[in-house]
mmCIF file of C-alpha atoms and ligand atoms in Angstrom:
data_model
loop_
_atom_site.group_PDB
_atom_site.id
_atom_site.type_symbol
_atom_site.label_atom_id
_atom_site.label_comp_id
_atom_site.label_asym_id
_atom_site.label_seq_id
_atom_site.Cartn_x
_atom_site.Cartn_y
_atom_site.Cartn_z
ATOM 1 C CA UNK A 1 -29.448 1.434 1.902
ATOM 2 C CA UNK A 2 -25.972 -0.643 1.372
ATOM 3 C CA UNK A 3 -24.792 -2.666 3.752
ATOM 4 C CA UNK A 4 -21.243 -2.066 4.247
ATOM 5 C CA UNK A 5 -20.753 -4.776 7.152
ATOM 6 C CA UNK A 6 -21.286 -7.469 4.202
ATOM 7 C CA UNK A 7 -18.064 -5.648 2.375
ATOM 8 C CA UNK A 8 -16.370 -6.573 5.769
ATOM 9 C CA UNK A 9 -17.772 -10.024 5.391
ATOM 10 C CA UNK A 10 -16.997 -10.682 1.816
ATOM 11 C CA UNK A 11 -13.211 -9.934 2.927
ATOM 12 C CA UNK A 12 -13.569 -11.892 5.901
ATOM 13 C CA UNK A 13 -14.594 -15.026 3.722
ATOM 14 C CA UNK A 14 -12.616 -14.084 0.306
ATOM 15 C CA UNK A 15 -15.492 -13.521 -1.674
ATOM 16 C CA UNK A 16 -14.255 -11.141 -4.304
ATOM 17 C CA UNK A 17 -17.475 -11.056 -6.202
ATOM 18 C CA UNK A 18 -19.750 -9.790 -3.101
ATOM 19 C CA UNK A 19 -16.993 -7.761 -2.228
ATOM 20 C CA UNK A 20 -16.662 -5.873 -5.834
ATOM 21 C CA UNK A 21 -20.743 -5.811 -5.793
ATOM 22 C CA UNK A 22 -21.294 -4.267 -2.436
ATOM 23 C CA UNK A 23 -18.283 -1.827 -3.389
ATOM 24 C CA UNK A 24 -20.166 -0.769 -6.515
ATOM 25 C CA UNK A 25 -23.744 -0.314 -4.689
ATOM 26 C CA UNK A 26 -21.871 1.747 -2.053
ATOM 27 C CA UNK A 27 -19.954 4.007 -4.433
ATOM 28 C CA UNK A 28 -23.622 4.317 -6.416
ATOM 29 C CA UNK A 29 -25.051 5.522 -3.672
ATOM 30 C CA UNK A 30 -22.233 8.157 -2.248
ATOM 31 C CA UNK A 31 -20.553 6.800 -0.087
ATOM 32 C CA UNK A 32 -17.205 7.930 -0.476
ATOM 33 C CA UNK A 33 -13.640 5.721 -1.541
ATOM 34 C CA UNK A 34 -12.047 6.456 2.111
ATOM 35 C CA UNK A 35 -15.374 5.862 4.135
ATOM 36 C CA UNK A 36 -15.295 2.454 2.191
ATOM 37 C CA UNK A 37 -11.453 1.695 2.467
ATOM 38 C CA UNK A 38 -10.603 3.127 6.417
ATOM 39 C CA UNK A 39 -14.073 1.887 8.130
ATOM 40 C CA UNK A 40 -14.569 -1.523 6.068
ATOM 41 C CA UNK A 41 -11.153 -2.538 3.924
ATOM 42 C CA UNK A 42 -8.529 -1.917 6.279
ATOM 43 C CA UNK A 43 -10.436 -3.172 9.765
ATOM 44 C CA UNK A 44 -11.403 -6.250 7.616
ATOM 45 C CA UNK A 45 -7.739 -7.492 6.648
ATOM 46 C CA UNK A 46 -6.349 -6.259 10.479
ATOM 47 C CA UNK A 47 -8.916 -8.559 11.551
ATOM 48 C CA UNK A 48 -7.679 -11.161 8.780
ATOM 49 C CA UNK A 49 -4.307 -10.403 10.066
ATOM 50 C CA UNK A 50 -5.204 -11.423 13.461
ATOM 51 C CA UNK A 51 -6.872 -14.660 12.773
ATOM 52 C CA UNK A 52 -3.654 -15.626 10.774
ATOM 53 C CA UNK A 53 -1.620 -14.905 13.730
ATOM 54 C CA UNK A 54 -3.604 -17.259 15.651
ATOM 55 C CA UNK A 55 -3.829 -19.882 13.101
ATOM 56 C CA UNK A 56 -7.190 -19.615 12.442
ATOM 57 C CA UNK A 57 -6.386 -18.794 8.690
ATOM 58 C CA UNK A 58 -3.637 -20.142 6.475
ATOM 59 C CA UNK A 59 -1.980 -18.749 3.449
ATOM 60 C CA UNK A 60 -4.796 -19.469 0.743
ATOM 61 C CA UNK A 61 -7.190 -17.247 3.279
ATOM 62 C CA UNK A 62 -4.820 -14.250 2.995
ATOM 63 C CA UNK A 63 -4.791 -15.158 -0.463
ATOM 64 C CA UNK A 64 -8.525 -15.173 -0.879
ATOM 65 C CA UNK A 65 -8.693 -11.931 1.346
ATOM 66 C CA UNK A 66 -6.165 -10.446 -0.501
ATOM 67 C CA UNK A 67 -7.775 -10.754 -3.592
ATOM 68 C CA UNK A 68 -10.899 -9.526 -2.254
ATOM 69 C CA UNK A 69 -9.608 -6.443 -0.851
ATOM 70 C CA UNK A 70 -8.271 -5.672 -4.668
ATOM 71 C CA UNK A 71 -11.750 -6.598 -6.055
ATOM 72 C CA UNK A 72 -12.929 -3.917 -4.040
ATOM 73 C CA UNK A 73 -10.077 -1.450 -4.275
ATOM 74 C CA UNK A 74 -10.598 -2.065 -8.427
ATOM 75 C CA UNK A 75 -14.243 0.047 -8.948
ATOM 76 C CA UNK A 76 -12.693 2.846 -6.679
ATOM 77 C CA UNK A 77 -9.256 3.569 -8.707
ATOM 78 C CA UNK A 78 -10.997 6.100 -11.526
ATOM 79 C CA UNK A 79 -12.842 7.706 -8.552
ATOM 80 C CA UNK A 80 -9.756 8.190 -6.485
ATOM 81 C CA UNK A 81 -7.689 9.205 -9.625
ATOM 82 C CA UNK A 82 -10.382 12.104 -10.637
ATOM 83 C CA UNK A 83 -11.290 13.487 -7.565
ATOM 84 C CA UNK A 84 -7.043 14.244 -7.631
ATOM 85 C CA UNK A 85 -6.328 18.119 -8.386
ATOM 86 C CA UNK A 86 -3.788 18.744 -10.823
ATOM 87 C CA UNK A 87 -0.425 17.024 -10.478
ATOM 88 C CA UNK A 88 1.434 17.873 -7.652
ATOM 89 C CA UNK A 89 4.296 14.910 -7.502
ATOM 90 C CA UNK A 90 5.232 11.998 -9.450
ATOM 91 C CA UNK A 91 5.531 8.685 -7.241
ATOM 92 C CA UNK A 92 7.351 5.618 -7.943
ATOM 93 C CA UNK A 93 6.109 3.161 -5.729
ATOM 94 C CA UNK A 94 6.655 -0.529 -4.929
ATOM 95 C CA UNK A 95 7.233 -3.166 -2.313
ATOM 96 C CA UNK A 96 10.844 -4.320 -1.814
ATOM 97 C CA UNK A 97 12.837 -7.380 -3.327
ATOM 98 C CA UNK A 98 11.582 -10.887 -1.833
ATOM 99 C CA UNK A 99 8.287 -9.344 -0.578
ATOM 100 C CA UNK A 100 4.780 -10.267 -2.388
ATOM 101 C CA UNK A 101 2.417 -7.977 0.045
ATOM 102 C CA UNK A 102 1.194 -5.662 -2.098
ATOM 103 C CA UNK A 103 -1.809 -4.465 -1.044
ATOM 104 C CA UNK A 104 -1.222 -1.294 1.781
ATOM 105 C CA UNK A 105 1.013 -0.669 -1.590
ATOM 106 C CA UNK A 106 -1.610 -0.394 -3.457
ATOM 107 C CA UNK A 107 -3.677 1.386 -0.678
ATOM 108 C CA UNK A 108 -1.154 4.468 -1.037
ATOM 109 C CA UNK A 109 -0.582 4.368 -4.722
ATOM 110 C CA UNK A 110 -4.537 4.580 -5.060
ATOM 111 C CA UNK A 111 -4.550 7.666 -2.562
ATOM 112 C CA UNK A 112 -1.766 8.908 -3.583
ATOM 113 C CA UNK A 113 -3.300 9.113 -6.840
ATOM 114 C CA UNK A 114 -6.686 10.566 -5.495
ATOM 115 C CA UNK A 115 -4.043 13.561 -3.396
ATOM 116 C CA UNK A 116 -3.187 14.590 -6.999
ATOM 117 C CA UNK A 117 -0.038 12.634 -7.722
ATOM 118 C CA UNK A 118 0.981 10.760 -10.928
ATOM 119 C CA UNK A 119 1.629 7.090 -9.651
ATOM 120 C CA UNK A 120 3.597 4.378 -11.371
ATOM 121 C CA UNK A 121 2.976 1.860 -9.350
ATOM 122 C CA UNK A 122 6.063 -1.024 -10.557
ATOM 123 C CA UNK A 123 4.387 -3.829 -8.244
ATOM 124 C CA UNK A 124 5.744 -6.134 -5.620
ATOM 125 C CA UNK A 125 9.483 -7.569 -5.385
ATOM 126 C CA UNK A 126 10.970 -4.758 -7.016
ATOM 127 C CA UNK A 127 14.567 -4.660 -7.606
ATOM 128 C CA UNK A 128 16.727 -1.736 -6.713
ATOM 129 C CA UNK A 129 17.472 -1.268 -10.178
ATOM 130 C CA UNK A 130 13.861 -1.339 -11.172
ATOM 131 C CA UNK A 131 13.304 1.764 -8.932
ATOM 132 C CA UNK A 132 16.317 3.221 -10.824
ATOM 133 C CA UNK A 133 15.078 2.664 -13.908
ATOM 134 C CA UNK A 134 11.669 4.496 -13.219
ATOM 135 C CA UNK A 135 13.091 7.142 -11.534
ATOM 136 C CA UNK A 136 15.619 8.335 -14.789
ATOM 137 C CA UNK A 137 12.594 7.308 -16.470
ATOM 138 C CA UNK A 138 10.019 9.265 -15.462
ATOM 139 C CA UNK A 139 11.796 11.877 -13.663
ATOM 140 C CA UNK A 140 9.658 10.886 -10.361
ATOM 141 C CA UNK A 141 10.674 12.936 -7.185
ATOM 142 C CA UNK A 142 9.066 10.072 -4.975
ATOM 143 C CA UNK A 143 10.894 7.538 -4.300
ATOM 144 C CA UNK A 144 7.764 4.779 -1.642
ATOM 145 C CA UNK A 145 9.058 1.626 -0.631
ATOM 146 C CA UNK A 146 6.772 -0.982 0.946
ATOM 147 C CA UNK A 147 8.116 -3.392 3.293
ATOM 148 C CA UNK A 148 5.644 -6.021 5.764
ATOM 149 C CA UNK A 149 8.365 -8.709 6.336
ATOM 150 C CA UNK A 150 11.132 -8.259 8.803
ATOM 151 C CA UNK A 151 13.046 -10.253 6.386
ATOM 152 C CA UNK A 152 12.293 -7.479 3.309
ATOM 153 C CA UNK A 153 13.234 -4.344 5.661
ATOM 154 C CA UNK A 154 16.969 -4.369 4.246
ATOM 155 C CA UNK A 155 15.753 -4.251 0.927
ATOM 156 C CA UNK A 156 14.810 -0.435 1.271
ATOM 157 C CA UNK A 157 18.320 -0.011 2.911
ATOM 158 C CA UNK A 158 19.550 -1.828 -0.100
ATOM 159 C CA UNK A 159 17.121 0.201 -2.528
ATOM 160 C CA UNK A 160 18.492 3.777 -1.424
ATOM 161 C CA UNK A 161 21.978 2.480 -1.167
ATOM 162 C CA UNK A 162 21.240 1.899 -4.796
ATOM 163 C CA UNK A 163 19.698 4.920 -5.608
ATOM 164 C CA UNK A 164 23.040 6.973 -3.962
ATOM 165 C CA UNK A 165 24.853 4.720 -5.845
ATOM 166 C CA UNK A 166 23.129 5.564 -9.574
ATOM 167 C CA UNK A 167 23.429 8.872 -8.454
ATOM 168 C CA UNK A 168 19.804 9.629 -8.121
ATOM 169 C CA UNK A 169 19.547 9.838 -4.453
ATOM 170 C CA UNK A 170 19.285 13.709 -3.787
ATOM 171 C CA UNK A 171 17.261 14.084 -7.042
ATOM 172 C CA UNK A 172 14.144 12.246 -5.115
ATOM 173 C CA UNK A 173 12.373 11.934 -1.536
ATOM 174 C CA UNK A 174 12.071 8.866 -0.447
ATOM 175 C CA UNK A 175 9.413 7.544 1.844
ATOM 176 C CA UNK A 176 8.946 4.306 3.688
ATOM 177 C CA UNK A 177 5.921 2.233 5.120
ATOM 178 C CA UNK A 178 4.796 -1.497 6.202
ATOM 179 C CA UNK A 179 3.270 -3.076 9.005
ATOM 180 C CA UNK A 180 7.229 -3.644 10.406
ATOM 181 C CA UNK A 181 8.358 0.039 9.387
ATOM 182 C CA UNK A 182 8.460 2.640 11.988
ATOM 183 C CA UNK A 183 10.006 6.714 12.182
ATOM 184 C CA UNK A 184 12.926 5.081 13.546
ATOM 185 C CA UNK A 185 14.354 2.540 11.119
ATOM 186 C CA UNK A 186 13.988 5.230 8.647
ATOM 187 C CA UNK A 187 16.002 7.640 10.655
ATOM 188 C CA UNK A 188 18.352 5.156 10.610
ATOM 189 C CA UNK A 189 18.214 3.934 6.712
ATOM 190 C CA UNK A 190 18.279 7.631 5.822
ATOM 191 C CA UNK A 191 14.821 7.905 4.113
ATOM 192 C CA UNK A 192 12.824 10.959 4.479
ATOM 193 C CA UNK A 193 9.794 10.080 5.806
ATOM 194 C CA UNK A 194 7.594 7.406 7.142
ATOM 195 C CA UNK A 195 4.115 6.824 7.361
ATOM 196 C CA UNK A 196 1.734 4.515 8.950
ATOM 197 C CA UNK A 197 -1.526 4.673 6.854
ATOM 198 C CA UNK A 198 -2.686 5.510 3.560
ATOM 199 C CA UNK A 199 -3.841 9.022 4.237
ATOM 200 C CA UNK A 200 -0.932 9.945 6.587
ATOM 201 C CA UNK A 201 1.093 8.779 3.342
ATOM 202 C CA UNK A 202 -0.748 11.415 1.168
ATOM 203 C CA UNK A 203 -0.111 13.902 3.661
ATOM 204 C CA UNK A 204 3.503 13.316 4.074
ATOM 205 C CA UNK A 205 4.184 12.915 0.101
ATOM 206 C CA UNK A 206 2.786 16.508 0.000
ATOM 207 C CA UNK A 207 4.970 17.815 2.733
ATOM 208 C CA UNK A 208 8.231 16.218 1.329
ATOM 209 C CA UNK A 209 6.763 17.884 -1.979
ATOM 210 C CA UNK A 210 6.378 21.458 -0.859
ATOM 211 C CA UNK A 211 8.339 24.431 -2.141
ATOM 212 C CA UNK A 212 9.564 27.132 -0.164
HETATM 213 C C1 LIG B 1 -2.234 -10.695 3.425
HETATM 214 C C2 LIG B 1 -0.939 -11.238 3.965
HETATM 215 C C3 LIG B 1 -0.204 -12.081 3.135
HETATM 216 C C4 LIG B 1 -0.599 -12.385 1.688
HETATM 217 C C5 LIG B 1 -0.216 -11.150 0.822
HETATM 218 C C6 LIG B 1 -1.162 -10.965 -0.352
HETATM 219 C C7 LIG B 1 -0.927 -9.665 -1.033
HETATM 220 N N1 LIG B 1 -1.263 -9.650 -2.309
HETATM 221 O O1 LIG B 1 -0.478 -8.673 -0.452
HETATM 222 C C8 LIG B 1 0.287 -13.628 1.355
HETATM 223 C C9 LIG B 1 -0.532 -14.891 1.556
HETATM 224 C C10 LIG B 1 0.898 -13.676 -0.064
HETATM 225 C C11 LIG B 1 1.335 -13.561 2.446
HETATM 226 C C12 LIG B 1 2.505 -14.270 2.370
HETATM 227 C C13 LIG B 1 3.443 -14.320 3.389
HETATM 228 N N2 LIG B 1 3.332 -13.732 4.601
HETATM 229 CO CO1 LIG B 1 1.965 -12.420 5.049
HETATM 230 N N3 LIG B 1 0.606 -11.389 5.793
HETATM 231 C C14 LIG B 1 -0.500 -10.917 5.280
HETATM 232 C C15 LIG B 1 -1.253 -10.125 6.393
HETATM 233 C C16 LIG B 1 -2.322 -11.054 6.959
HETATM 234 C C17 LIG B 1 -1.928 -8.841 5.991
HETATM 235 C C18 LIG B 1 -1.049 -7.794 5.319
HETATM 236 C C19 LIG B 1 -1.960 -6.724 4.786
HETATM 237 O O2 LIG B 1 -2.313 -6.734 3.604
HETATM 238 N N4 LIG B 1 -2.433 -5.841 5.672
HETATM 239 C C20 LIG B 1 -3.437 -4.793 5.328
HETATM 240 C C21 LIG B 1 -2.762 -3.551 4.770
HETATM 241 C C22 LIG B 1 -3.834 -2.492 4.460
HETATM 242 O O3 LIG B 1 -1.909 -3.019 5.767
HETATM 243 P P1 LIG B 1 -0.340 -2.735 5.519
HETATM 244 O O4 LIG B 1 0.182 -3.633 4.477
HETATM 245 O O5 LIG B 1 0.333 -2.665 6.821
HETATM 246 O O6 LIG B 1 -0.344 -1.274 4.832
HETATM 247 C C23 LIG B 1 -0.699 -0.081 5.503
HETATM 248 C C24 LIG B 1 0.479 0.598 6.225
HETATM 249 O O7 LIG B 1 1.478 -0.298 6.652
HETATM 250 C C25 LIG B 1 0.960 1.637 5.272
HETATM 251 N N5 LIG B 1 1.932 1.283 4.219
HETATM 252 C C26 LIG B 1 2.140 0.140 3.566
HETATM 253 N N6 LIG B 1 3.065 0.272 2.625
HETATM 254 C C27 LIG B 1 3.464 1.558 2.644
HETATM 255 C C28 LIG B 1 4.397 2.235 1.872
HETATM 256 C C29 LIG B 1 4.619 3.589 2.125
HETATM 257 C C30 LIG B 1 5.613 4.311 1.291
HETATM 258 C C31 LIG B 1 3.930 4.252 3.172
HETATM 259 C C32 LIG B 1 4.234 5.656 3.480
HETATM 260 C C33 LIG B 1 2.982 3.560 3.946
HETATM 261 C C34 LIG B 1 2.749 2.225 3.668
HETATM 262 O O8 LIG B 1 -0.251 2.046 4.641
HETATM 263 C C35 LIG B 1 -1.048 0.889 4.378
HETATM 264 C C36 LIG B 1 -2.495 1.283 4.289
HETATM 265 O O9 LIG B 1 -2.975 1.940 5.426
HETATM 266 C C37 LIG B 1 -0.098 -9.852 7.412
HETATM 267 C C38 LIG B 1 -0.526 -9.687 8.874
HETATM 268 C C39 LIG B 1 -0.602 -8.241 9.310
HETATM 269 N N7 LIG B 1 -1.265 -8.077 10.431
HETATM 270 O O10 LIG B 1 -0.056 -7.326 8.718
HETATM 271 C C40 LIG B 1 0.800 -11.061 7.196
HETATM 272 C C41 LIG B 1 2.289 -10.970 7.504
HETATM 273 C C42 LIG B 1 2.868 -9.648 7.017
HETATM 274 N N8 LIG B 1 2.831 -12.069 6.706
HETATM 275 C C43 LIG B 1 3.774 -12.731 7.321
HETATM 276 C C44 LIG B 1 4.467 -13.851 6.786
HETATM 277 C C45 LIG B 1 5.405 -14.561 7.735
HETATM 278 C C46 LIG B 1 4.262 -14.253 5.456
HETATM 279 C C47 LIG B 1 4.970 -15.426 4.741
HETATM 280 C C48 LIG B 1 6.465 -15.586 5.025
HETATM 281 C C49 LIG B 1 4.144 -16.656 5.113
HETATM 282 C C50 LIG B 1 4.616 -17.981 4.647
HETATM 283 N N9 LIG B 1 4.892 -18.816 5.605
HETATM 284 O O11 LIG B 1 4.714 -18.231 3.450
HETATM 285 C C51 LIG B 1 4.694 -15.102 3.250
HETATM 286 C C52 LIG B 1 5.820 -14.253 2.608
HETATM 287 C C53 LIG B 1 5.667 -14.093 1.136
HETATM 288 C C54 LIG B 1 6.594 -13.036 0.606
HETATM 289 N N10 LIG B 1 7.750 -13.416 0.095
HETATM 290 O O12 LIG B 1 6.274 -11.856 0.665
HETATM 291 C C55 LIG B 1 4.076 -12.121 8.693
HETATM 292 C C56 LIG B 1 5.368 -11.302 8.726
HETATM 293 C C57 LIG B 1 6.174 -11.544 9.984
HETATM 294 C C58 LIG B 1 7.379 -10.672 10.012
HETATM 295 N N11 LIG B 1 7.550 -10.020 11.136
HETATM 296 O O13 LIG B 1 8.152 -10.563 9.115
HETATM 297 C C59 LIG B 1 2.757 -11.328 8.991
HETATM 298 C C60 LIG B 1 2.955 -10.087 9.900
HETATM 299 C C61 LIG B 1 1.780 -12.327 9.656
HETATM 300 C C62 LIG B 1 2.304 -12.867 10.990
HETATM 301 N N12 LIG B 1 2.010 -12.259 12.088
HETATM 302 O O14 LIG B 1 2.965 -13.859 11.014
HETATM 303 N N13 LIG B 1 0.948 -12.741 3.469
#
């Protein structure tokens, strides 16, 4: 039987090559991509979250975590992709200009693929024009902004300020998310929707999504 708590550990420490093993022996086994990321992934960064707050970890333990959490999120994409029913959306995602967090981004984009959406996913400190581009591109009608920095939170203002501007704006739905986001800044910044967790995201994209 897998022991999941040392996935929570391997986080904990950055140890990205216990934490892509344990992943594997977990998914071998059945247990499914959301048991793994909402009991394990997630409470393991809050908790990294929290000791960085209290300066217990510095920068190059986020980093470390950070790239743990992604070692594990890697053996998990094709399953999350293929259990996805035909396409029901097409997402452009990315977290705003000036911001590197990227990886509750990538927690979406990876559900958000598994919910049946076609994901291009253009990164972290995206440009507005970059979302512009990808929109005419690929003829998305999600527009998903990440934000976890106070600092970034004007860049989705910026972003759909853009996307009015380019003429794009009532062509897509945009939705918002980040640690600092909440339902009312995106009242106010005229998004469509907001969403504080992966699966609430999947649900949301779906409702913004639905015909009739
Ligand atoms: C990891 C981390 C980093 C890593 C990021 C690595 C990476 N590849 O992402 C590194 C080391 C690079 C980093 C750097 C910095 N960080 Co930092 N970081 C964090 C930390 C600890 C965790 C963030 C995280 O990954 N959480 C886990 C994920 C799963 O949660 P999440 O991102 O919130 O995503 C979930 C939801 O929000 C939602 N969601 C997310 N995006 C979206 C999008 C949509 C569309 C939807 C619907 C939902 C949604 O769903 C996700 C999954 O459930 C937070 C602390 C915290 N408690 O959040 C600080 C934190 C965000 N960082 C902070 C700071 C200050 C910085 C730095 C300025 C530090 C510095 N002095 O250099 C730099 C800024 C760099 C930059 N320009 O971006 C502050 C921000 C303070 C503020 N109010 O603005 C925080 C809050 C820590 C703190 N308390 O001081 N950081």
């Amino acid at each position: 039987m897998v022991d999941l708590q040392q996935l929570y550990d391997a986080i904990l420490k950055g140890d990205a090559r216990t934490a892509a093993a344990v992943t594997n022996e977990a998914l071998a086994s059945g247990v499914t991509p959301m048991d793994i990321i909402s009991k394990y992934m997630v409470p393991a960064m809050d908790r990294v979250g929290r000791m960085f707050e209290c300066e217990e970890y510095y920068v190059p333990e986020l980093l470390l975590a950070a790239r743990a959490m992604k070692a594990a999120l890697d053996p998990m994409r094709p399953l999350l992709a293929a259990s996805g029913t035909r396409a029901t959306g097409k997402v452009v995602i990315g977290t705003v200009r000036g911001d590197l967090h990227d990886i509750g981004k990538n927690l979406v984009a990876s559900l958000l693929e598994g919910g049946g959406f076609e994901v291009l996913d253009l990164g972290a400190d995206v440009h507005p024009e970059r979302f512009i581009e990808a929109v005419n591109a690929t003829g998305a009608n999600i527009v998903a902004l990440s934000a976890l920095l106070t600092t970034t939170m004007p860049g989705m203002t910026s972003t759909i300020a853009a996307l009015k501007q380019a003429g794009i704006r009532d062509k897509v739905k945009i939705m918002i998310g980040g640690a600092p986001v909440t339902q009312q800044f995106a009242t106010q910044i005229g998004a469509d929707g907001y969403a504080d967790n992966a699966s609430s995201a999947v649900t949301l994209a779906r409702k913004l999504t639905a015909t009739g």
